[in-house]
């Protein structure tokens, strides 16, 4: 049966007190709306329609970029006259048969299995609602049932509810699945005669009941799936719950997190066995950690692959961006190291404090332990790159490559002016500025000759 998905994302989000549209605020590094669209991708609907309004240009551009090629379309709702009015905007795009699943763009953690169960419960001829019992139902639409408790009669919005109805704990979560043909008919009959003067989507429930259409209710596996975000505090609360869930899943796989409350994953983290992660680490994009990898406290690691037995010491920043970073097996990185896009380190490489590596390949056992820069360089095996040395890779207009052979010793405080090649086994004397190729196996020094002046007198301070 054909499935259409409608995601409402036109609301202003006044309580966020932000210039940005609410649904673009990020949870785990990704816009809330993108979580919903991504999860719903798993349902393989014939079409997904997002209702936009506030900040529509921004919302549509962000989602088009994030989901290029997906069967995603956008319909604008201007002005915003309520949730029923929002879905009315999608009517011209909906077929006459099949099922329509309706969700909120500000409820990011809904799971595919829950949405599937709701669609199954609809079964093409029933109206199915996702509901939950809340200790504090304030603000939500209440589920009103018949005396037996079996039949759902209506949803009554908090502002329209009587005292007795307000005491009901079962609330509507904002997710429903309806037979599309019937839904279109019901939407055409909505009125705005209510406390808020809005067209309520929730009024379709009483219409279904009046027409003898069965209304069923299903519950989510976990409350977190239906928590909506209206304020920065709610966003932060949901973020912590989400992170806790991710931390628990990793720990169940055997990953040792020093403190699951101080762990943030904004993407995908793949771990081998016996991985240790200390406190306050942030992982972004796609990160792979091999067996026995140790990550020290306060590291930020994005789009990178870390080989088995590598140790990343505290305060290291690794950002692979689009090129990626790879760290070879048994390497030692940091503390306070910075690996930038295109850093490709072989096995047993050592990168120490305040060393920056960008778009460079380092062979097995190469070391740069202190205060150095390697940019656009190809570095051989067992190279020792001295403290304070840099590759001058940029001439003010273009970038150039530095090639350093195997077993090269670069002294401290050298400048290697690219393009340049240093041959295998060469030694570069400390303090040299090297502008021409240095031959293999030789000592190359390029600095002023040392002078000592016998009889030289230090000037004396003039007395006035
Ligand atoms: C809605 C439900 C309420 C339910 C609650 C769950 C209605 C009338 N009420 O109330 O029963 O308990 O969600 O969170 O549906 N939106 C638009 N256009 C509009 C208005 C809203 O796109 O004109 C979007 C919002 O961006 C949001 C969603 O619809 O994503 C829900 O809107 P909101 O104003 O938060 O509805 P509630 O009053 O919370
Ligand atoms: Mg709401």
XYZ file of N, CA and C in Angstrom, residues 3 114 133 181 310 333 409:
21
model
N 2.576 4.636 0.785
C 2.751 5.387 2.032
C 3.264 6.789 1.725
N 8.688 2.236 15.671
C 7.459 2.807 16.238
C 6.565 3.339 15.122
N 1.387 7.900 28.240
C 0.935 8.386 29.554
C 2.042 9.237 30.156
N -7.296 8.834 1.770
C -8.550 9.358 1.197
C -9.432 9.980 2.273
N 46.894 2.205 18.991
C 47.323 3.613 19.008
C 46.858 4.268 20.309
N 50.006 9.817 19.736
C 49.644 11.167 19.279
C 49.340 12.032 20.501
N 67.226 12.948 9.226
C 67.236 13.612 10.522
C 67.133 15.110 10.241
